[in-house]
Coordinates of C-alpha atoms in Angstrom, one line a residue:
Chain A
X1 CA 0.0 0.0 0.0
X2 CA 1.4 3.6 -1.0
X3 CA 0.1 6.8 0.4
X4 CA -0.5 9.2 -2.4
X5 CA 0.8 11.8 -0.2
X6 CA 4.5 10.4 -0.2
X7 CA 4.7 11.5 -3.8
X8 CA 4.4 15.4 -2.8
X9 CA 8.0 16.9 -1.4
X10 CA 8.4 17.4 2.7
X11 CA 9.5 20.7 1.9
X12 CA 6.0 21.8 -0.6
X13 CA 3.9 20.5 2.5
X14 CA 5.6 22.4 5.0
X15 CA 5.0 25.6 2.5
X16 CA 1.4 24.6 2.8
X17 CA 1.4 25.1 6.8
X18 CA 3.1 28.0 6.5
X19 CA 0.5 29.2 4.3
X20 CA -2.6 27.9 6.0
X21 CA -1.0 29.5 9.2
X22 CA -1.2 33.1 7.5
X23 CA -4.3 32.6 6.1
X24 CA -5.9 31.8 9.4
X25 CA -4.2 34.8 10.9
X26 CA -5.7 36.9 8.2
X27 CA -9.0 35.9 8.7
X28 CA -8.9 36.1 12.4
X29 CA -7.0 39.8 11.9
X30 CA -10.0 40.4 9.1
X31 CA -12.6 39.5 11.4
X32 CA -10.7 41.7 14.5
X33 CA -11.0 44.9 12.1
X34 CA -7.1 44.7 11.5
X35 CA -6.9 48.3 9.5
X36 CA -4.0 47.9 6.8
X37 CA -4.5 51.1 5.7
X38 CA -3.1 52.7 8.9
X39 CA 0.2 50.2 8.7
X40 CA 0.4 51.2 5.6
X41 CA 0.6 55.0 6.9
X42 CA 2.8 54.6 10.1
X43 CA 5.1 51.9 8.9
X44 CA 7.5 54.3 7.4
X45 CA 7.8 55.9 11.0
X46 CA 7.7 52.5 13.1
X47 CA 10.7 51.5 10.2
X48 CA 12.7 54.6 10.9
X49 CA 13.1 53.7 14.8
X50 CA 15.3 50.3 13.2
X51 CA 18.7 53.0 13.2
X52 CA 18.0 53.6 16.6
X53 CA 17.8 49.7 17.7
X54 CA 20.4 48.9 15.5
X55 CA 22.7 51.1 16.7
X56 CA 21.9 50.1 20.7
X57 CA 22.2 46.6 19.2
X58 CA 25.9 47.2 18.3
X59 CA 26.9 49.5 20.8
X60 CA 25.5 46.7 23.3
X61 CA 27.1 44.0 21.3
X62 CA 30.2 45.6 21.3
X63 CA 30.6 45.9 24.9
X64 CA 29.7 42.6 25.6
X65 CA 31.8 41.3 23.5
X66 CA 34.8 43.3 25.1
X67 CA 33.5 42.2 28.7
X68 CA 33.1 38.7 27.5
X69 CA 37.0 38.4 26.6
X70 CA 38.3 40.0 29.7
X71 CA 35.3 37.9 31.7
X72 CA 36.4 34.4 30.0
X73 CA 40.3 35.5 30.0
X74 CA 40.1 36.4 33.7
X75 CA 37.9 33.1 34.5
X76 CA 40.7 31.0 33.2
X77 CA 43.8 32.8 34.8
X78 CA 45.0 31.5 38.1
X79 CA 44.7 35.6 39.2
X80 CA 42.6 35.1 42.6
X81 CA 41.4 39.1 41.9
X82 CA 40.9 38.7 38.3
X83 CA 39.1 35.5 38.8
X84 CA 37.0 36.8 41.8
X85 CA 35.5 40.0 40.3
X86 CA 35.0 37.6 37.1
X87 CA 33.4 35.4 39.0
X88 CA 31.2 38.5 40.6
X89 CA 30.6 39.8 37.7
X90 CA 29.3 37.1 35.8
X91 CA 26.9 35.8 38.6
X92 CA 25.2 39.1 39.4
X93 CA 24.1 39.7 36.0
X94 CA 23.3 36.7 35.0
X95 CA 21.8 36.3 38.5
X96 CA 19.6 39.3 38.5
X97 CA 16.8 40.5 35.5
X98 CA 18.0 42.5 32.5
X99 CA 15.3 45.2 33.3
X100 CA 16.2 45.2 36.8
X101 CA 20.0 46.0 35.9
X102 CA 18.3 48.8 33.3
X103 CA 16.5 50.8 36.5
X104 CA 19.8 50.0 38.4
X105 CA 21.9 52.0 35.6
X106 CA 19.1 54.7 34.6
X107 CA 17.3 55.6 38.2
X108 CA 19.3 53.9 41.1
X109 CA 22.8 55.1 40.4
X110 CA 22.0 59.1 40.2
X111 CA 21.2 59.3 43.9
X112 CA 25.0 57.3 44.3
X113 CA 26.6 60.4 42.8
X114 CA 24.3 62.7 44.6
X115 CA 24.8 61.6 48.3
X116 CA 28.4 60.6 48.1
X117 CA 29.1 63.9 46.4
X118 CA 27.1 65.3 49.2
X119 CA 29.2 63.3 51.9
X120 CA 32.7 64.1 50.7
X121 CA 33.5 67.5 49.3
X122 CA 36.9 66.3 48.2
X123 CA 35.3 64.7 45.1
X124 CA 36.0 66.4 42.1
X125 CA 33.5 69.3 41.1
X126 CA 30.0 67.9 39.2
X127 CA 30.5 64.4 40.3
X128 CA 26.8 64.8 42.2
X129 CA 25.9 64.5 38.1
X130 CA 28.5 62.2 36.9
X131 CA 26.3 59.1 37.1
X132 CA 23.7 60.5 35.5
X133 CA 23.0 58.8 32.7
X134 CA 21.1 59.4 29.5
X135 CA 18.1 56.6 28.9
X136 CA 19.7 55.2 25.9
X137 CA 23.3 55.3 27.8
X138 CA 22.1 53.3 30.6
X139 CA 19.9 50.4 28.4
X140 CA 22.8 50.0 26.2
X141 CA 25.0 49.6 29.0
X142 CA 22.9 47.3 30.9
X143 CA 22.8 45.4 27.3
X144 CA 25.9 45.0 27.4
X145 CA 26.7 44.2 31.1
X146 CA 24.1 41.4 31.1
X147 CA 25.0 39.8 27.5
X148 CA 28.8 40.3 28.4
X149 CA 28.1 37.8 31.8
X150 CA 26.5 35.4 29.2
X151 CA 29.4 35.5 27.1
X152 CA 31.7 35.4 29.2
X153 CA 30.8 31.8 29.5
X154 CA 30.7 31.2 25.6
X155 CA 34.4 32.6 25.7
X156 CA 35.9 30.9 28.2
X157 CA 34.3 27.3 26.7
X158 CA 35.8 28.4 23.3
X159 CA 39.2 29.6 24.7
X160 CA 39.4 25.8 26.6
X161 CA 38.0 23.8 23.4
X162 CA 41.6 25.2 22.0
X163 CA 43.6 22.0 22.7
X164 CA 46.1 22.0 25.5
X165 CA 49.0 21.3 22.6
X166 CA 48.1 24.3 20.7
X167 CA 49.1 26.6 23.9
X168 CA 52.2 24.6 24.4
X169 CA 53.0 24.7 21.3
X170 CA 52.8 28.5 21.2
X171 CA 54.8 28.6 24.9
X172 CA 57.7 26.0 23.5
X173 CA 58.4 28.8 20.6
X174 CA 58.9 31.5 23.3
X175 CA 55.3 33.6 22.4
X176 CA 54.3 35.9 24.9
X177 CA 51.0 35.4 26.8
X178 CA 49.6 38.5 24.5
X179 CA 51.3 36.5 21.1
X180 CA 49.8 33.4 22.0
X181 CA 46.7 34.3 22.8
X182 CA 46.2 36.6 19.7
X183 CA 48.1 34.6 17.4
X184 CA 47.3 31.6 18.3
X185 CA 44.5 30.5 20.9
X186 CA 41.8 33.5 20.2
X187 CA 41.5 32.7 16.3
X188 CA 41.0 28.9 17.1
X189 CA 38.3 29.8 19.9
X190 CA 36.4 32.1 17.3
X191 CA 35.5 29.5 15.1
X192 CA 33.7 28.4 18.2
X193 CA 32.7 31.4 19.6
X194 CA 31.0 33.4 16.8
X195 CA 28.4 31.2 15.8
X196 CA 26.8 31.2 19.5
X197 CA 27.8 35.5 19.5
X198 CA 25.5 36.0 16.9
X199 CA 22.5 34.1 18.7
X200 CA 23.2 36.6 21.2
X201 CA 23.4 39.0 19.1
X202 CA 19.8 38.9 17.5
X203 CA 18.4 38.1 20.8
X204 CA 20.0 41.5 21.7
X205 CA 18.4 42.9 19.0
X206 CA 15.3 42.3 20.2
X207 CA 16.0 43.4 24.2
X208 CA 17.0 46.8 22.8
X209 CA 13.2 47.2 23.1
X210 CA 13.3 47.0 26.7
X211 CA 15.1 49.9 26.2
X212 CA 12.0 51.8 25.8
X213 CA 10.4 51.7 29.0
X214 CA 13.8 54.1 30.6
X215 CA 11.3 56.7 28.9
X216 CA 13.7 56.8 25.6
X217 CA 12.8 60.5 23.9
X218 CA 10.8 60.8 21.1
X219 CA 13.7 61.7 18.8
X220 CA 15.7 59.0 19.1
X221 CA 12.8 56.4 19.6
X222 CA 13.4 52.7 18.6
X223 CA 11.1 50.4 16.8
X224 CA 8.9 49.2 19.9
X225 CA 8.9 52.9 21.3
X226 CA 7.6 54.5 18.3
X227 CA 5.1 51.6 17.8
X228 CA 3.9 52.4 21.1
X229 CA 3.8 56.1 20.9
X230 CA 1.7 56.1 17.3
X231 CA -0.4 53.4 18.4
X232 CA -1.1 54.6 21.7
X233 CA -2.3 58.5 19.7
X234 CA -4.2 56.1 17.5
X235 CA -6.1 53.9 19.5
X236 CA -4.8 51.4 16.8
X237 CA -2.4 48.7 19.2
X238 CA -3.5 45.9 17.4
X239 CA -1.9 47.4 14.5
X240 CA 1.2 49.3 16.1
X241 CA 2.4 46.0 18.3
X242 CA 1.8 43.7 14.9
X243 CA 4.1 46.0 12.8
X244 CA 6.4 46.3 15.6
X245 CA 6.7 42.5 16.0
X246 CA 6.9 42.2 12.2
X247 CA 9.8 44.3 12.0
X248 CA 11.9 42.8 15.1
X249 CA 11.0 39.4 13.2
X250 CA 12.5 40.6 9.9
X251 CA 15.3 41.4 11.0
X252 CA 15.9 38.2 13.1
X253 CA 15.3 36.1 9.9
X254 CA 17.4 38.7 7.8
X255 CA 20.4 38.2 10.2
X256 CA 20.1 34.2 11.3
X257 CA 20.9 33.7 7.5
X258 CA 23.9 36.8 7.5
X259 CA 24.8 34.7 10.6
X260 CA 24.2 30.9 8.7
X261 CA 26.7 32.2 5.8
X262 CA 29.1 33.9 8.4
X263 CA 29.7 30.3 10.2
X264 CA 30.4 28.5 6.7
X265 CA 32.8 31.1 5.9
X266 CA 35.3 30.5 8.8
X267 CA 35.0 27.1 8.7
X268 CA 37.6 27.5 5.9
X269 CA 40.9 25.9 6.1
X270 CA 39.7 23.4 8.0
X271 CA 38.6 20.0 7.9
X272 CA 35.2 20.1 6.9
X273 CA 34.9 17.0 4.8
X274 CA 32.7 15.3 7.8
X275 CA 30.0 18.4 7.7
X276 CA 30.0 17.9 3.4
X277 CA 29.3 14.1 4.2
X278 CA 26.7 14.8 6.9
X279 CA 25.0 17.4 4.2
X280 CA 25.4 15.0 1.5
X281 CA 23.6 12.1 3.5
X282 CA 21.3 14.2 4.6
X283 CA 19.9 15.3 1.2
X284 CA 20.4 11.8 -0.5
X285 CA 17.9 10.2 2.0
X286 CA 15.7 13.8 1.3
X287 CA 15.1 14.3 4.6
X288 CA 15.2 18.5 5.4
X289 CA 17.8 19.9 7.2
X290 CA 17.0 23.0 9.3
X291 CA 13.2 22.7 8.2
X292 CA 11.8 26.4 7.9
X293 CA 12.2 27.1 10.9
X294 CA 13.3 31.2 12.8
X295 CA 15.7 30.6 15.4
X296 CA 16.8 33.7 17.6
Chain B
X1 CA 84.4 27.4 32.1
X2 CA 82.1 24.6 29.8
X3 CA 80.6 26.3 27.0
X4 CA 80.1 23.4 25.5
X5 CA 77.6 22.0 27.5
X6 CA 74.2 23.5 25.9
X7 CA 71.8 22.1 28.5
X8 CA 72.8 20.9 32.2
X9 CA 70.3 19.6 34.5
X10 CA 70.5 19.1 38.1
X11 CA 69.2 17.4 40.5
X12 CA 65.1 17.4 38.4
X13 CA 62.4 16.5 40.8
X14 CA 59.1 17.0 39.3
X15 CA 55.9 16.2 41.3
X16 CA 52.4 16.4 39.8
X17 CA 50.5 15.6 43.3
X18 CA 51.6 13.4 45.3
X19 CA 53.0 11.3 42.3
X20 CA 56.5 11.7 41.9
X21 CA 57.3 11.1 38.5
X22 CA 61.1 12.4 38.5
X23 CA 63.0 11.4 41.3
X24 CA 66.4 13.4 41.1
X25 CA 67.6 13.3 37.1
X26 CA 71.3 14.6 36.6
X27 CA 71.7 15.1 32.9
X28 CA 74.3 16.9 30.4
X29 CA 73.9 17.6 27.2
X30 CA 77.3 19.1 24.7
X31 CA 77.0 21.0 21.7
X32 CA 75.7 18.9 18.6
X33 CA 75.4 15.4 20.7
X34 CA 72.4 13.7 20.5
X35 CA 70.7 11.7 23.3
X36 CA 68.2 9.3 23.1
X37 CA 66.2 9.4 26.3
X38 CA 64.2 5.4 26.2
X39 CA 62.0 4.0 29.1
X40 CA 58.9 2.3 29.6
X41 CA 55.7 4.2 29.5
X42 CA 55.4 6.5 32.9
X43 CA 59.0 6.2 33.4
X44 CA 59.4 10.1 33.8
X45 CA 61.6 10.3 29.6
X46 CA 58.8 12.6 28.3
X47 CA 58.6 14.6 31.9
X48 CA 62.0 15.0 32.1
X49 CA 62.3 16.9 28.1
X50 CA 59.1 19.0 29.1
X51 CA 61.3 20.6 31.8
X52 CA 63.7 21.8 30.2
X53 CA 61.7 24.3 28.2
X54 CA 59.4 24.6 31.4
X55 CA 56.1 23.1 29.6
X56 CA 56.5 21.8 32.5
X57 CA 57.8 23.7 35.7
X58 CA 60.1 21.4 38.2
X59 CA 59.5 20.7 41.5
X60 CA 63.0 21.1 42.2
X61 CA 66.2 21.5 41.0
X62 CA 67.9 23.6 38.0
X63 CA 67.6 23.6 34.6
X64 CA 70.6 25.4 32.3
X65 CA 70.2 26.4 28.7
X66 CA 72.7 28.3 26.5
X67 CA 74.1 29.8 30.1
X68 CA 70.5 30.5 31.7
X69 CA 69.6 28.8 34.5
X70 CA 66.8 28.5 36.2
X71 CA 65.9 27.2 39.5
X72 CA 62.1 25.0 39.2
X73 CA 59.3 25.6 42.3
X74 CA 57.2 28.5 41.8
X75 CA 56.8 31.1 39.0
X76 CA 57.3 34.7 39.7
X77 CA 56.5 37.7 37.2
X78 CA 60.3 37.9 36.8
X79 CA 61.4 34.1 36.5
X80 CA 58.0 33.9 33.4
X81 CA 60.3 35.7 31.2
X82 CA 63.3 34.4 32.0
X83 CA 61.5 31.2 31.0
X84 CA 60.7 32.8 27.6
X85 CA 64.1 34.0 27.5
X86 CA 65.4 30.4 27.7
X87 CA 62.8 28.8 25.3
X88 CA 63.7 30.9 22.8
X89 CA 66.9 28.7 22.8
X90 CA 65.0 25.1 22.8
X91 CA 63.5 23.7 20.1
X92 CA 60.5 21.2 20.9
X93 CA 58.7 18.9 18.7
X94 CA 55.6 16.9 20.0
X95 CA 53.9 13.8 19.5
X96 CA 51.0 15.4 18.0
X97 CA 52.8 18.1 15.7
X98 CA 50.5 20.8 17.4
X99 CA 51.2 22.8 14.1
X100 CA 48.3 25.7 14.1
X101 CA 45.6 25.3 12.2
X102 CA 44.4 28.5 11.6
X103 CA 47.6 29.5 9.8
X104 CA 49.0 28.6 6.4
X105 CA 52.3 26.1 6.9
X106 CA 55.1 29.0 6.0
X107 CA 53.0 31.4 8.6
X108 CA 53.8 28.4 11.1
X109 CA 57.2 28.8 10.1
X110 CA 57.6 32.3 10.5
X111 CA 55.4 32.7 13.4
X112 CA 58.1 32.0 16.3
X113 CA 61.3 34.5 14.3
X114 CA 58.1 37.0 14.0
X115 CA 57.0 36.9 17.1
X116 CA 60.7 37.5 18.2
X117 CA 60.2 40.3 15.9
X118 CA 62.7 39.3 13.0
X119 CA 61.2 41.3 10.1
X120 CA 59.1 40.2 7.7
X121 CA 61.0 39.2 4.3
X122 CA 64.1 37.9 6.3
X123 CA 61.1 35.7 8.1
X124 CA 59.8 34.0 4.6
X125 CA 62.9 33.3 3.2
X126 CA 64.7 31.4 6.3
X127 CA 61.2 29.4 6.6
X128 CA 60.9 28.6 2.7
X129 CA 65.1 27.7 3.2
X130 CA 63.8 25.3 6.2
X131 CA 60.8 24.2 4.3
X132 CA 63.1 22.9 1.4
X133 CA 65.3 21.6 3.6
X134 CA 62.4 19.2 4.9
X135 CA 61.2 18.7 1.3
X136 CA 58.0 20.7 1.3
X137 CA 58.4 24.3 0.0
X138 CA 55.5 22.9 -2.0
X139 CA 53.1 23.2 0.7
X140 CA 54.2 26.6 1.8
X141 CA 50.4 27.9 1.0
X142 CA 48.6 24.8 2.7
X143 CA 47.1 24.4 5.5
X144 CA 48.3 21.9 7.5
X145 CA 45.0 19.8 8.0
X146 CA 45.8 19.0 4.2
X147 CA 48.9 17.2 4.6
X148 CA 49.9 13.8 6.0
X149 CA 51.1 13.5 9.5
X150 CA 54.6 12.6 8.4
X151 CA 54.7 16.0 6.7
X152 CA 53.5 17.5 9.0
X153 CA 55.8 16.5 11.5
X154 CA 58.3 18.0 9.0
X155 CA 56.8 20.8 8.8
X156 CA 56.7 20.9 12.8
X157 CA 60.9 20.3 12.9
X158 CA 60.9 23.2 10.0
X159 CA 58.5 25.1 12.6
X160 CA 61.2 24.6 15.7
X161 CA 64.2 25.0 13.4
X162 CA 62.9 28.3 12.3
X163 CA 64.3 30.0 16.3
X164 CA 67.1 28.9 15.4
X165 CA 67.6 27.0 18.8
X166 CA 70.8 25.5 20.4
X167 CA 68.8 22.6 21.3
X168 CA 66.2 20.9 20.1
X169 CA 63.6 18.5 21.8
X170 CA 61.6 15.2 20.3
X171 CA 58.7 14.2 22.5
X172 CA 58.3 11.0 20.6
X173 CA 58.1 12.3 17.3
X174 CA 57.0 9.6 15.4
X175 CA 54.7 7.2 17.9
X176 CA 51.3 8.7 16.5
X177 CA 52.7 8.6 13.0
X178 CA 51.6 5.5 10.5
X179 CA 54.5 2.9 10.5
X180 CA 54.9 3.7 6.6
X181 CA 55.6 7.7 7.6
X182 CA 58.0 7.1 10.3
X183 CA 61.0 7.0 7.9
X184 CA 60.5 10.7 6.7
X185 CA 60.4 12.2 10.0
X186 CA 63.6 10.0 11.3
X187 CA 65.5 11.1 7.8
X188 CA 65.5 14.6 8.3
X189 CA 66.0 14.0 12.0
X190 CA 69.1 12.6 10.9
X191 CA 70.3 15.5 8.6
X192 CA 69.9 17.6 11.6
X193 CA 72.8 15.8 12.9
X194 CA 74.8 15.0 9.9
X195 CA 74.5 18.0 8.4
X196 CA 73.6 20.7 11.0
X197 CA 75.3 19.7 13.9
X198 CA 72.1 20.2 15.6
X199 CA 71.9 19.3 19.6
X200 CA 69.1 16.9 20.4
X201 CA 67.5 15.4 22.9
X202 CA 65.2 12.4 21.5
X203 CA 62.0 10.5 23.6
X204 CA 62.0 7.7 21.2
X205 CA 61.2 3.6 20.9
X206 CA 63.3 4.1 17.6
X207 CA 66.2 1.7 18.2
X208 CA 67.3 1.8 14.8
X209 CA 67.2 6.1 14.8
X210 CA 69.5 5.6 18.1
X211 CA 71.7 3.3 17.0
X212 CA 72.4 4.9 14.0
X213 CA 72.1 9.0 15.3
X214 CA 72.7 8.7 18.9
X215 CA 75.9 9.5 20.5
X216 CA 74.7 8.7 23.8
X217 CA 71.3 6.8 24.8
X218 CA 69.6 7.4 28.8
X219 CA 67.5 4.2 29.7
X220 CA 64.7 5.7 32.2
X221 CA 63.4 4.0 35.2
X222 CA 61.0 4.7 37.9
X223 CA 61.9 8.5 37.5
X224 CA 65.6 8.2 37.4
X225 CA 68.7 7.4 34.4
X226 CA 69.1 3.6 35.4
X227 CA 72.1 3.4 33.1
X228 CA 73.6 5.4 29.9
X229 CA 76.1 5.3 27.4
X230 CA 76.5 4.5 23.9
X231 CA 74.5 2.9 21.8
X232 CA 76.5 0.0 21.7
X233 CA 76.7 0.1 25.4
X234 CA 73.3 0.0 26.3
X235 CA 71.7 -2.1 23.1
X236 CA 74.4 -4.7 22.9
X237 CA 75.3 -5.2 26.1
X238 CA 72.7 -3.5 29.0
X239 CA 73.8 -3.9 32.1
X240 CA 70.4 -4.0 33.7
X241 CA 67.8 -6.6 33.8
X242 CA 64.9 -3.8 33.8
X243 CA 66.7 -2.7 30.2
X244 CA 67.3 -6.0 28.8
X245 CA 63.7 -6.9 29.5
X246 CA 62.4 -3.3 28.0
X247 CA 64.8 -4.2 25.1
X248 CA 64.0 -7.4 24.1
X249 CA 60.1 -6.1 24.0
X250 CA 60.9 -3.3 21.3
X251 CA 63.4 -4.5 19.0

């Protein structure tokens, strides 16, 4: 006995989810009065807050990125002060919510500068508003902070997948700790360590919203924030928070696949014969690999 | 005054725990003699080489290379670079090549003379020279995930050769090669001392490299030299049943 269906392709019948999915969601959005027309007029605006995301995306990337190294490099050493305000660092941001740490950069240090500025008059002049920081300052620090923790942990597993040989390798031809970790250990622990950065990074991409609720001003808005503002005027949230989420989900599909061709470029110049198999089994037996799904 | 002697060893204890895995090795090496360090498996012959460059650090005792000499225990700001300073005189050459991956095979030539910041065109030509001389200026441009292990050993020796050490160490340079690959690596192991003069100090179960290379061969034991001498000496006639036993099971 032979099902008629086995004849169609995996992949043509997953396309037909997909599209029955978006047709249900039409209807039901039909039915809920979903007004096109006004997405239509606001998109452009909702669209333009993307620089502002992308930019606190980087800028938040950035740092963590930087705070991950010196997290995973200071994890490893046998430094007891290094590896104790590592160890600090990583556990109270991972420990504690990102939109905790957000308030704790944007409202709770001010007073700090205020009352210890207050306290000791030795402190250098306008240090009662030195830790006042703007909304956008503080969100993309706290990015940062809290992604960096995370990271540090990606790091410091890449830096010790770099096989013990390779460092003594690098010691036995007289490198310097700097040499051999730049030249030699850091490059190998990429490889490793960029495909999970870039998870990290699209998941950032979509915290920057977060940023929003510091009371980000209306210049320099972000995607979510100018959803909210327009849809809020509007009486029109279905519509606003819909666009918003389209956008955020553009963008994560636009870069998992920037990411997917990243990770096959640095794979070069080394053995990748076993992933060519695994790809050319895979297909032969035309089974899908990766499916249509969004990851992020 | 014994400037002749390029590495002196004294009185090597090396402890990882409670294990003590060198128990007092006395050992000097002259210019251009090689030594074959042999001993069963745990009998402190690898330990002993990976203290000379400090791969691994002594318990105790002193290690002298090319007139710097340094006591083993712990490592001070001060003592890390004199242990640079002093590897920069040793060769070493592993069991696993450790060649990096992520560079081409003449930028793991050049890395060590650039690193010691010999510029750049006086770099690539020594290292294509020491390529040739191993018989792969060829595979300058490769990787080294695209050649065989015996050339990559090569390329490893070419790699060492490039710091242009006074000593150079083996850490079993052929045991995770295929039998068939072996011969390459021993050949220009032996133009090194034919042709170079090259000081070495070889962890090997190649009786016929040591009988035919070696000035002087170091049977290991328990984390001591149970006997040495020449090759003749120790393979013809060994003095010690723990030797004649270890013997007879390799050749």
């Amino acid at each position: 006995m032979q099902l008629a269906s086995a004849r169609v392709p995996f992949r043509l019948k997953v396309a037909v989810v997909w599209v029955v999915i978006f047709g249900v969601l039409a209807f039901v959005g039909n039915a809920a009065g979903f007004d096109t027309q006004w997405i239509r007029d606001n998109f452009r605006y909702i669209l333009g807050g993307l620089r502002y995301t992308m930019v606190m995306a980087v800028a938040g990337i950035a740092l963590a990125i930087v705070l991950a190294l010196l997290g995973a490099l200071a994890r490893i050493s046998r430094n007891p002060v290094a590896y104790g305000l590592a160890g600090f660092y990583v556990s109270f941001f991972r420990g504690t919510p990102l939109i905790v740490q957000m308030f704790l950069l944007y409202l709770a240090l001010p007073p700090v500068g205020r009352n210890l500025a207050a306290e000791y008059t030795w402190l250098p002049e306008g240090f009662d508003q030195a830790l006042v920081l703007e909304a956008s300052t503080a969100g993309v620090l706290a990015l940062g902070l809290n992604y960096g923790a995370y990271m540090t942990e990606i790091f410091r597993a890449g830096i010790q997948s770099v096989a013990g040989g390779q460092g003594e390798a690098a010691d036995a031809l007289g490198l310097t700790y700097g040499q051999k970790m730049r030249k030699v250990v850091l490059p190998q622990a990429f490889r490793v360590i960029i495909p999970p950065t870039g998870n990290e990074f699209i998941a950032m991409m979509k915290d920057t919203a977060l940023i929003s609720f510091l009371g980000v001003t209306v210049a320099s808005a972000e995607v979510f924030r100018r959803s909210q503002l327009v849809g809020k005027a509007d009486f029109k949230n279905l519509e606003a928070y819909v666009a918003a989420a389209l956008v955020y989900w553009g963008l994560t599909v636009v870069f998992t696949f920037l990411q997917a061709r990243l990770e096959s470029r640095i794979g070069r110049g080394y053995d990748r014969t076993h992933v060519a198999q695994a790809m050319a089994a895979a297909s032969q037996q035309g089974q899908p690999h990766g499916g249509g799904g969004v990851t992020g | 005054m014994s400037a002749d002697v390029v590495v002196r060893i004294e009185g090597l204890h090396k402890s990882f725990g409670h294990l003590e895995v060198i128990r007092g090795v006395d050992m000097e090496v002259r210019r251009g003699e090689v030594v074959v360090i042999f001993g069963r498996s745990g009998s402190g012959k690898s330990t002993v080489l990976r203290c000379v460059n400090f791969i691994e650090d002594p318990t105790q005792g002193s290690i002298e290379v090319a007139g710097i000499r340094l006591e083993g225990g712990h490592r001070t700001r001060r003592k890390r670079e004199q242990i640079r300073q002093l590897r920069l005189h040793v060769g070493m050459v592993f069991q696993q090549f450790n060649l990096f991956p992520n560079m081409t095979v003449l930028d793991n030539v050049t890395c060590a003379p650039r690193c010691a910041g010999v510029s750049g065109d006086d770099c690539t030509k020594r290292a294509m020279d020491l390529l040739d001389r191993v018989g792969l200026a060829d595979k300058a441009r490769e990787h080294p995930i695209r050649l065989s292990g015996g050339q990559q050993q090569r390329v490893a020796i070419a790699r060492a050769l490039a710091m242009e050490p006074d000593v150079m160490l083996f850490d079993e340079p052929t045991s995770s090669l295929d039998p068939e690959l072996t011969g390459e690596v021993l050949a220009v192991m032996k133009t090194l001392s034919t042709e170079l003069q090259m000081t070495m100090m070889v962890v090997t179960h190649e009786m016929g490299f040591a009988r035919e290379v070696a000035d002087r061969m170091a049977f290991f034991h328990e984390g001591k030299i149970l006997e040495q001498g020449t090759p003749e000496q120790l393979i013809e006639a060994p003095q010690h049943t723990e030797t004649r036993t270890f013997l007879d099971a390799v050749l």
